Coordinates of C-alpha atoms (C1' of nucleotides) in Angstrom, one line a residue:
Chain A
M1 CA -0.8 -8.1 53.1
D2 CA 2.6 -9.4 54.0
F3 CA 5.8 -8.3 52.5
K4 CA 6.1 -11.1 49.9
E5 CA 2.5 -10.4 48.7
F6 CA 3.3 -6.7 48.7
L7 CA 6.3 -7.3 46.4
E8 CA 4.3 -9.5 44.0
K9 CA 1.0 -7.7 43.8
G10 CA 2.0 -4.1 44.4
K11 CA 2.7 -3.5 40.8
D12 CA -0.9 -4.1 39.8
L13 CA -2.5 -2.6 42.9
F14 CA -0.7 0.7 43.3
L15 CA 0.0 3.7 41.2
P16 CA 3.7 3.3 40.3
N17 CA 6.4 5.8 41.2
L18 CA 4.2 7.6 43.6
S19 CA 4.2 7.4 47.4
V20 CA 2.6 9.2 50.4
D21 CA 4.6 10.1 53.4
M22 CA 3.1 11.3 56.7
V23 CA 4.7 13.5 59.2
I24 CA 2.6 12.6 62.2
I25 CA 3.2 15.2 64.9
G26 CA 2.3 15.0 68.6
Y27 CA 3.0 17.1 71.7
E28 CA 4.4 15.7 74.9
N29 CA 6.4 17.1 77.8
N30 CA 6.4 20.5 76.2
E31 CA 8.0 19.2 73.0
L32 CA 6.9 18.5 69.5
K33 CA 7.5 14.9 68.5
C34 CA 6.9 12.9 65.4
L35 CA 6.2 9.2 64.8
L36 CA 8.9 7.3 63.1
L37 CA 9.3 3.7 62.1
Q38 CA 12.5 1.6 62.2
I39 CA 13.9 -0.4 59.3
G40 CA 17.3 -1.7 59.9
D41 CA 19.4 0.8 61.8
K42 CA 17.7 3.8 60.4
W43 CA 14.2 5.4 60.7
L44 CA 11.6 6.6 58.2
L45 CA 8.2 8.3 58.0
P46 CA 5.1 6.2 58.1
G47 CA 3.9 6.1 54.5
G48 CA 2.3 4.0 51.8
F49 CA 1.1 3.8 48.3
I50 CA -2.0 4.8 46.4
F51 CA -4.4 2.1 45.3
R52 CA -5.4 2.5 41.7
T53 CA -9.0 2.6 42.8
E54 CA -8.7 5.3 45.5
S55 CA -8.1 9.0 45.4
V56 CA -4.9 10.5 46.7
E57 CA -6.9 11.9 49.6
E58 CA -8.5 8.6 50.4
A59 CA -5.1 7.0 50.3
T60 CA -3.7 9.6 52.7
L61 CA -6.5 9.1 55.1
R62 CA -6.3 5.3 54.9
I63 CA -2.5 5.3 55.5
L64 CA -2.8 7.7 58.4
S65 CA -5.7 5.8 60.0
E66 CA -4.0 2.4 59.5
R67 CA -0.9 3.6 61.2
T68 CA -2.4 5.5 64.1
G69 CA -5.7 3.9 64.8
L70 CA -7.4 7.3 64.7
V71 CA -10.8 7.7 63.2
D72 CA -10.9 11.2 61.8
P73 CA -7.4 12.6 62.1
H74 CA -6.3 16.0 61.1
F75 CA -4.0 16.2 58.1
K76 CA -2.8 18.7 55.6
F77 CA -0.8 18.6 52.4
L78 CA 2.9 19.5 52.9
A79 CA 4.9 19.3 49.8
V80 CA 6.1 17.2 46.8
F81 CA 9.5 15.7 47.0
G82 CA 10.5 14.8 43.5
N83 CA 14.3 14.6 43.0
S84 CA 15.2 12.5 40.0
N85 CA 17.3 10.1 42.0
R86 CA 14.8 9.5 44.7
K87 CA 14.8 5.7 45.3
F88 CA 14.6 3.8 48.6
T89 CA 15.5 0.4 47.8
E90 CA 19.1 0.8 46.8
E91 CA 19.7 1.8 50.4
W92 CA 17.5 -0.9 51.8
K93 CA 18.8 -3.9 49.8
P94 CA 21.6 -4.8 52.1
F95 CA 19.3 -4.8 55.1
F96 CA 16.6 -6.9 53.5
K97 CA 19.2 -9.3 52.2
E98 CA 20.1 -10.1 55.8
Q99 CA 16.4 -10.9 56.4
G100 CA 16.4 -13.3 53.5
V101 CA 14.2 -11.1 51.3
S102 CA 15.3 -10.0 47.9
W103 CA 13.9 -8.7 44.7
G104 CA 15.1 -8.0 41.2
E105 CA 16.4 -4.8 39.6
D106 CA 13.0 -4.4 37.8
A107 CA 10.8 -4.8 40.9
W108 CA 8.1 -2.1 40.8
F109 CA 9.4 -0.3 43.9
N110 CA 13.0 -0.5 43.0
D111 CA 12.2 2.5 40.8
R112 CA 12.3 6.2 41.4
F113 CA 9.5 7.5 43.6
V114 CA 7.9 10.9 43.8
T115 CA 6.4 11.3 47.2
L116 CA 3.4 13.4 48.4
S117 CA 4.1 14.5 51.9
Y118 CA 1.4 15.5 54.4
Y119 CA 1.6 16.5 58.0
S120 CA -0.9 15.5 60.7
L121 CA -1.4 16.9 64.2
V122 CA -2.5 14.3 66.6
D123 CA -3.1 13.7 70.3
I124 CA -0.3 11.2 71.3
D125 CA -2.4 9.6 74.0
K126 CA -5.1 8.7 71.5
T127 CA -2.7 7.4 69.0
K128 CA -2.0 3.6 68.9
P129 CA 0.8 3.1 66.3
V130 CA 0.5 -0.1 64.2
L131 CA 3.5 -1.7 62.8
S132 CA 3.6 -3.2 59.3
D133 CA 5.7 -6.3 58.9
M134 CA 8.4 -4.2 57.2
D135 CA 9.3 -2.2 60.2
T136 CA 10.8 -3.5 63.3
G137 CA 9.7 -0.7 65.7
F138 CA 8.2 2.7 66.1
A139 CA 9.0 5.6 68.4
W140 CA 8.1 9.3 69.0
F141 CA 11.2 11.4 68.4
K142 CA 11.6 15.0 69.4
M143 CA 11.5 16.9 66.2
D144 CA 14.7 18.7 67.3
A145 CA 16.6 15.5 67.9
L146 CA 15.9 13.2 65.0
P147 CA 17.7 9.9 64.5
E148 CA 19.4 8.8 61.3
M149 CA 16.7 8.6 58.6
W150 CA 16.4 6.9 55.3
M151 CA 16.5 9.0 52.1
D152 CA 15.3 12.6 52.4
H153 CA 12.9 11.9 55.2
R154 CA 14.8 14.2 57.5
D155 CA 14.2 17.0 55.1
I156 CA 10.5 16.2 55.0
V157 CA 10.3 16.5 58.8
H158 CA 12.1 19.8 58.7
A159 CA 9.7 21.1 56.1
A160 CA 6.8 20.1 58.3
K161 CA 8.3 21.8 61.3
N162 CA 8.7 25.0 59.3
R163 CA 5.4 24.8 57.7
L164 CA 3.6 24.3 61.1
R165 CA 5.3 27.4 62.3
E166 CA 3.8 29.3 59.5
D167 CA 0.4 27.7 59.5
V168 CA -0.2 28.2 63.2
Q169 CA -0.2 31.9 62.7
Q170 CA -3.0 31.7 60.1
E171 CA -5.1 28.7 61.0
H172 CA -6.5 27.4 64.3
L173 CA -5.3 23.8 64.3
T174 CA -3.1 23.4 67.3
Y175 CA -6.0 22.1 69.4
N176 CA -5.5 18.9 67.5
L177 CA -2.3 18.3 69.4
L178 CA -4.0 18.5 72.8
P179 CA -6.6 16.4 74.5
E180 CA -10.2 17.4 73.9
E181 CA -10.2 19.5 77.0
F182 CA -7.3 21.7 77.7
T183 CA -6.3 24.9 79.4
M184 CA -5.1 28.3 78.1
P185 CA -1.7 27.9 79.8
Q186 CA -1.3 24.6 78.0
L187 CA -2.3 26.1 74.6
H188 CA 0.0 29.0 75.4
Q189 CA 3.0 26.8 76.1
L190 CA 2.2 24.8 72.9
H191 CA 2.3 27.8 70.7
Q192 CA 5.5 29.0 72.3
T193 CA 7.1 25.6 71.6
I194 CA 5.9 25.7 68.0
L195 CA 7.1 29.2 67.4
G196 CA 10.3 28.9 69.4
E197 CA 9.7 32.2 71.1
E198 CA 8.0 33.7 74.1
L199 CA 4.5 34.9 73.7
D200 CA 3.0 37.4 76.2
R201 CA 0.6 35.3 78.3
S202 CA -2.0 38.0 78.7
R203 CA -2.3 38.9 75.1
F204 CA -2.2 35.3 74.0
Q205 CA -5.2 34.5 76.2
K206 CA -7.2 37.5 75.1
K207 CA -6.5 36.8 71.5
M208 CA -7.5 33.1 71.7
L209 CA -10.7 33.9 73.6
S210 CA -11.6 36.6 71.2
L211 CA -11.6 34.1 68.4
D212 CA -14.8 32.7 69.9
I213 CA -14.0 29.2 68.9
F214 CA -13.5 27.8 72.4
E215 CA -16.1 27.2 75.1
R216 CA -15.2 27.6 78.7
L217 CA -15.8 24.6 81.1
P218 CA -15.5 24.4 84.8
K219 CA -12.1 24.8 86.3
L220 CA -9.5 22.0 86.3
K221 CA -8.5 20.6 89.6
K222 CA -4.8 20.6 89.9
D223 CA -2.5 19.3 92.6
T224 CA 0.3 21.8 92.0
P225 CA 0.5 25.3 93.6
G226 CA -1.3 28.1 92.0
R227 CA -4.7 29.1 90.8
N228 CA -6.7 26.5 88.9
P229 CA -7.1 27.2 85.2
Y230 CA -10.4 27.0 83.3
R231 CA -10.8 24.1 80.9
Y232 CA -11.7 24.8 77.3
R233 CA -12.8 22.8 74.3
I234 CA -13.6 23.6 70.7
K235 CA -17.2 24.9 70.3
R236 CA -19.4 22.4 68.6
A237 CA -21.6 23.4 65.8
Chain B
M1 CA 8.4 15.2 19.5
D2 CA 5.2 14.9 17.5
F3 CA 2.0 13.3 18.8
K4 CA 2.6 9.9 17.2
E5 CA 6.1 9.7 18.8
F6 CA 4.7 11.0 22.0
L7 CA 2.2 8.1 22.1
E8 CA 4.8 5.5 21.3
K9 CA 7.7 6.6 23.4
G10 CA 6.0 8.3 26.3
K11 CA 5.6 5.1 28.3
D12 CA 9.4 4.8 28.6
L13 CA 10.3 8.4 28.8
F14 CA 7.9 9.7 31.4
L15 CA 6.8 8.8 34.9
P16 CA 3.4 7.1 34.4
N17 CA 0.1 8.3 36.0
L18 CA 1.6 11.6 36.9
S19 CA 1.3 15.0 35.2
V20 CA 2.0 18.6 35.8
D21 CA -0.5 21.4 35.1
M22 CA 0.3 25.1 35.1
V23 CA -2.1 27.9 35.8
I24 CA -0.2 30.7 34.1
I25 CA -1.6 34.0 35.3
G26 CA -1.3 37.4 33.7
Y27 CA -2.7 40.8 34.2
E28 CA -4.2 43.0 31.4
N29 CA -6.8 45.7 31.3
N30 CA -7.3 45.5 35.1
E31 CA -8.2 41.9 34.9
L32 CA -6.5 38.6 35.8
K33 CA -6.2 36.3 32.9
C34 CA -4.9 32.8 32.5
L35 CA -3.4 31.1 29.5
L36 CA -5.4 28.2 28.1
L37 CA -4.9 25.8 25.2
Q38 CA -7.6 24.5 22.9
I39 CA -8.3 20.9 22.1
G40 CA -11.4 20.3 20.1
D41 CA -14.2 22.5 21.5
K42 CA -12.9 22.7 25.0
W43 CA -9.9 24.2 26.7
L44 CA -7.3 23.0 29.1
L45 CA -4.3 24.1 31.1
P46 CA -0.8 24.0 29.7
G47 CA 0.8 20.9 31.1
G48 CA 3.1 18.0 30.6
F49 CA 4.8 15.0 32.0
I50 CA 7.9 14.3 34.0
F51 CA 10.8 12.7 32.3
R52 CA 12.2 9.8 34.3
T53 CA 15.6 11.6 34.4
E54 CA 14.4 15.0 35.7
S55 CA 13.1 16.2 39.0
V56 CA 9.5 17.4 39.4
E57 CA 10.8 20.9 39.8
E58 CA 12.9 20.7 36.7
A59 CA 9.9 19.3 34.8
T60 CA 7.7 22.2 36.0
L61 CA 10.3 24.8 34.9
R62 CA 10.8 23.0 31.6
I63 CA 7.1 22.8 30.8
L64 CA 6.5 26.4 31.9
S65 CA 9.5 27.7 29.8
E66 CA 8.6 25.7 26.8
R67 CA 5.1 27.0 26.8
T68 CA 5.8 30.7 27.5
G69 CA 9.3 31.3 26.2
L70 CA 10.2 32.9 29.5
V71 CA 13.7 32.3 30.9
D72 CA 13.3 32.5 34.6
P73 CA 9.6 32.5 35.3
H74 CA 7.9 32.7 38.7
F75 CA 6.1 29.6 39.8
K76 CA 4.8 28.1 43.0
F77 CA 3.2 24.8 43.9
L78 CA -0.6 24.9 44.1
A79 CA -2.1 21.5 44.9
V80 CA -2.4 17.8 44.1
F81 CA -5.5 16.8 42.1
G82 CA -5.9 13.1 42.6
N83 CA -9.4 11.8 42.1
S84 CA -9.5 8.1 41.4
N85 CA -11.4 8.5 38.1
R86 CA -9.2 11.3 36.8
K87 CA -8.5 10.4 33.2
F88 CA -8.3 12.6 30.2
T89 CA -8.5 10.4 27.2
E90 CA -11.9 9.0 27.6
E91 CA -13.2 12.5 26.9
W92 CA -10.7 13.1 24.2
K93 CA -11.1 10.0 22.2
P94 CA -14.0 11.2 20.0
F95 CA -12.2 14.3 19.1
F96 CA -8.9 12.6 18.2
K97 CA -10.7 10.0 16.2
E98 CA -12.0 12.7 13.9
Q99 CA -8.4 13.8 13.4
G100 CA -7.4 10.2 12.5
V101 CA -5.4 9.5 15.6
S102 CA -6.3 6.6 17.8
W103 CA -4.8 4.5 20.5
G104 CA -5.5 1.4 22.4
E105 CA -7.2 0.9 25.8
D106 CA -3.8 0.1 27.3
A107 CA -2.0 3.1 26.0
W108 CA 0.1 4.7 28.8
F109 CA -1.9 7.9 28.9
N110 CA -5.2 6.2 28.7
D111 CA -4.8 5.6 32.4
R112 CA -5.7 7.5 35.5
F113 CA -3.5 10.6 36.2
V114 CA -2.6 12.4 39.4
T115 CA -1.7 15.9 38.5
L116 CA 0.6 18.3 40.3
S117 CA -0.6 21.8 39.7
Y118 CA 1.4 25.0 39.9
Y119 CA 0.6 28.6 39.4
S120 CA 2.8 31.1 37.7
L121 CA 2.6 34.9 37.6
V122 CA 3.9 36.3 34.4
D123 CA 4.0 39.5 32.4
I124 CA 1.7 38.9 29.5
D125 CA 3.7 41.1 27.2
K126 CA 6.8 39.1 27.8
T127 CA 5.0 35.8 27.2
K128 CA 5.1 34.2 23.8
P129 CA 2.9 31.1 24.0
V130 CA 4.0 28.1 22.1
L131 CA 1.6 25.5 20.8
S132 CA 2.3 21.8 20.8
D133 CA 0.8 19.9 17.9
M134 CA -1.9 18.6 20.1
D135 CA -3.6 21.9 20.7
T136 CA -5.2 23.9 18.0
G137 CA -5.0 27.3 19.7
F138 CA -4.3 29.3 22.8
A139 CA -5.9 32.3 24.4
W140 CA -5.8 34.4 27.6
F141 CA -9.1 34.1 29.4
K142 CA -10.4 36.3 32.1
M143 CA -10.3 34.1 35.2
D144 CA -13.8 35.2 36.0
A145 CA -15.1 34.1 32.6
L146 CA -13.6 30.7 31.8
P147 CA -14.7 28.7 28.8
E148 CA -15.7 25.0 28.9
M149 CA -12.7 23.1 30.1
W150 CA -11.6 19.5 30.0
M151 CA -11.7 17.4 33.1
D152 CA -11.2 19.3 36.4
H153 CA -9.1 22.1 34.9
R154 CA -11.7 24.6 35.9
D155 CA -11.4 23.6 39.5
I156 CA -7.6 24.0 39.3
V157 CA -8.0 27.5 38.0
H158 CA -10.4 28.4 40.8
A159 CA -8.0 26.9 43.3
A160 CA -5.2 29.1 41.9
K161 CA -7.4 32.2 42.1
N162 CA -8.2 31.6 45.7
R163 CA -4.7 30.7 46.5
L164 CA -3.3 33.9 44.9
R165 CA -5.7 35.9 47.0
E166 CA -4.2 34.3 50.2
D167 CA -0.6 34.5 49.1
V168 CA -0.7 38.1 48.1
Q169 CA -1.3 39.1 51.7
Q170 CA 1.8 37.2 52.9
E171 CA 4.3 37.3 50.1
H172 CA 5.5 40.0 47.7
L173 CA 5.0 38.4 44.4
T174 CA 2.6 40.6 42.5
Y175 CA 5.3 42.5 40.7
N176 CA 5.7 39.4 38.6
L177 CA 2.4 40.3 36.9
L178 CA 3.6 43.8 35.9
P179 CA 6.4 45.1 33.6
E180 CA 9.8 45.6 35.2
E181 CA 8.9 49.2 35.8
F182 CA 5.5 50.1 37.2
T183 CA 3.8 52.7 39.3
M184 CA 2.1 52.6 42.7
P185 CA -1.3 53.3 41.2
Q186 CA -0.8 50.3 38.9
L187 CA 0.2 48.0 41.8
H188 CA -2.7 49.4 43.8
Q189 CA -5.2 48.5 41.2
L190 CA -3.6 45.1 40.7
H191 CA -4.0 44.3 44.4
Q192 CA -7.6 45.5 44.4
T193 CA -8.3 43.2 41.4
I194 CA -6.8 40.2 43.1
L195 CA -8.5 40.8 46.4
G196 CA -11.8 41.9 44.9
E197 CA -12.1 44.7 47.3
E198 CA -11.2 48.4 47.6
L199 CA -7.9 49.2 49.3
D200 CA -7.2 52.7 50.7
R201 CA -4.8 54.2 48.3
S202 CA -2.9 56.2 50.8
R203 CA -2.2 53.4 53.2
F204 CA -1.5 51.0 50.4
Q205 CA 1.2 53.3 49.1
K206 CA 2.7 53.8 52.5
K207 CA 2.7 50.1 53.3
M208 CA 4.4 49.2 50.0
L209 CA 7.0 51.8 50.3
S210 CA 7.8 50.9 53.9
L211 CA 8.6 47.4 52.7
D212 CA 11.8 48.9 51.3
I213 CA 11.8 46.5 48.4
F214 CA 11.1 49.0 45.6
E215 CA 13.4 51.7 44.3
R216 CA 12.0 54.9 43.0
L217 CA 12.8 56.0 39.4
P218 CA 12.0 59.2 37.6
K219 CA 8.4 60.0 37.0
L220 CA 6.4 58.5 34.2
K221 CA 5.2 60.7 31.4
K222 CA 1.5 60.2 30.9
D223 CA -0.9 61.7 28.4
T224 CA -3.9 61.6 30.6
P225 CA -5.0 64.3 33.0
G226 CA -3.5 64.2 36.5
R227 CA -0.2 64.3 38.2
N228 CA 2.5 61.9 36.8
P229 CA 3.3 59.0 39.1
Y230 CA 6.8 57.9 40.0
R231 CA 8.0 54.7 38.4
Y232 CA 9.3 51.9 40.6
R233 CA 11.1 48.6 40.2
I234 CA 12.3 45.9 42.5
K235 CA 15.5 46.7 44.3
R236 CA 18.4 44.6 43.0
A237 CA 20.8 42.9 45.4
Chain C
dC1 C1' -1.0 31.6 108.7
dT2 C1' 2.5 32.9 105.4
dA3 C1' 5.2 32.4 101.3
dA4 C1' 5.5 30.9 96.8
dT5 C1' 3.4 29.9 92.5
dT6 C1' 0.1 30.0 88.9
dT7 C1' -3.7 32.0 86.5
dG8 C1' -7.1 35.6 85.1
dT9 C1' -7.6 40.1 83.9
dG10 C1' -6.7 45.3 83.8
dT11 C1' -3.9 49.3 82.3
dC12 C1' -1.4 52.1 79.3
dA13 C1' 2.0 53.5 76.0
dT14 C1' 3.2 52.3 71.3
dT15 C1' 2.2 50.8 66.8
dT16 C1' -0.8 49.7 63.1
dT17 C1' -5.0 50.5 60.6
dG18 C1' -8.8 52.9 58.4
dC19 C1' -10.4 57.0 56.7
dC20 C1' -10.3 61.4 55.0
dA21 C1' -8.1 65.9 53.8
dC22 C1' -5.3 68.7 51.1
dA23 C1' -1.7 70.2 48.1
dT24 C1' 0.6 69.3 43.7
dT25 C1' 0.7 68.2 38.9
dT26 C1' -1.2 67.5 34.5
dA27 C1' -4.5 67.4 30.4
dA28 C1' -8.9 69.1 29.0
dT29 C1' -11.9 72.9 28.5
dA30 C1' -13.6 77.4 28.1
Chain D
dT1 C1' -4.4 82.1 28.9
dA2 C1' -7.2 81.1 32.9
dT3 C1' -10.2 77.6 34.7
dT4 C1' -11.7 73.0 35.6
dA5 C1' -11.3 68.2 36.4
dA6 C1' -8.7 64.3 37.3
dA7 C1' -4.8 61.7 39.2
dT8 C1' -1.1 61.4 42.4
dG9 C1' 1.8 62.1 46.7
dT10 C1' 1.6 62.9 51.3
dG11 C1' -0.1 64.4 55.9
dG12 C1' -3.2 64.0 60.0
dC13 C1' -6.0 61.9 63.3
dA14 C1' -9.3 58.7 65.5
dA15 C1' -9.9 53.9 66.2
dA16 C1' -8.1 49.4 66.7
dA17 C1' -4.6 46.1 67.6
dT18 C1' -0.2 45.1 69.9
dG19 C1' 3.4 44.7 73.5
dA20 C1' 4.9 45.1 78.1
dC21 C1' 3.8 45.1 82.5
dA22 C1' 0.9 45.3 86.9
dC23 C1' -2.0 43.4 90.1
dA24 C1' -5.6 40.6 92.2
dA25 C1' -7.3 35.9 92.9
dA26 C1' -6.7 31.1 93.9
dT27 C1' -4.2 27.4 95.3
dT28 C1' -0.4 24.3 97.5
dA29 C1' 3.7 23.9 100.5
dG30 C1' 5.7 24.8 104.6

DNA sequence: CTAATTTGTGTCATTTTGCCACATTTAATA
DNA sequence: TATTAAATGTGGCAAAATGACACAAATTAG
């Protein structure tokens, strides 16, 4: 579906005034990053709309899969962003006019939008971002160093960052950010990055292993000094 | 706004395909109860729609206040319910036809609705439920003994019950269910009811008091045997 | 072969938790 | 009025979890 078709048929195909935005989070070089798309000189979250024929959850999974190429990605509801003046296109009009695309005041997506935001933890190396023909580029940005973003998308990313910090203490979901096989020092460093504080290595390791959700594999062969760590992966059922 | 006006003007006033449903929870006779409204022979959650001019949060607060008469009620986001076949009115048509009200296939609220659910903890004694002219009655139902409910509203109540059980361990919000002044034994019993398990009285009391969020008031005069408990209330800032 | 580095695991003091005891206060009862 | 039963506040202690650190093992660099 190209942009023209999108403009014309969207009104009938999608639920109006409702969007889905994804904070797709990855981990690289000891830093949390999120996937952003470029439109004009600003960036925005990957997102989309809900077909009238699909559930919100199906839409979320579809949007996420379309954008990342992942088959069964992790995702979790984040929050509703529903300010009364929440509209994209006022801000976008100048940019699209340059591209020769325009639409009327009464276009379906020229209206206010309530967005349902989700966050998703992914393995960056397994993620192959796909551009739509609206965006001119994508990039993984450090979540601590975000570019100029459209609308309230920066707030959404911050909400995701804070939420991840809370969730990581309750749920075991951080392995989604790592390759299938990983080491305890890696997991340790990841948790420290998320929480922004030092965690005692010894106790972290004991606690993780006591959860009994990881299975130990043969040691990893490293080429740096120091003892080789065991590899682990999530136990299969 | 009566029902006829609601049918006619709703399309222009409200965001389409989007509703808000409230699980309003109270505590009475050592049991959790929630406020339900009656339409026909089934019950449903108090809810409403979002004016195009107001934020989602404003709508939630408005709907909650309108229905309960409370000025600054507690509320917290629960979940999105967004099944693709989520429509009320197919089920309601037979009932409203009896009442002499009818509407066309293309009426704005004959469509699919995504609902944003919230839960709210209230003091039943301070709550004065207000009926709209759609519902024929209201009642507080034990959350463990719900009546037949419209659509997926029973699922929403169950989600709220489960969520409250999680939240109570993290946040301090249960005082919203009690009068302004309460005793530790009352709070203790409330937590046991929410969690569905026994909590050691001694440790519960120590833990609560160590939070340093309650201030102790003179003892309560009881007319039952046993020592009189101290009264407490939330410390003011 | 030695030094430096990384990882796995052990130890132990401190804190938190779970469980029970006991003293105090109050209405009911004899 | 004295006794009993019940409810409440608080203390104590063993067990478990936590935090901080120590040390041995494994590995590369020199």
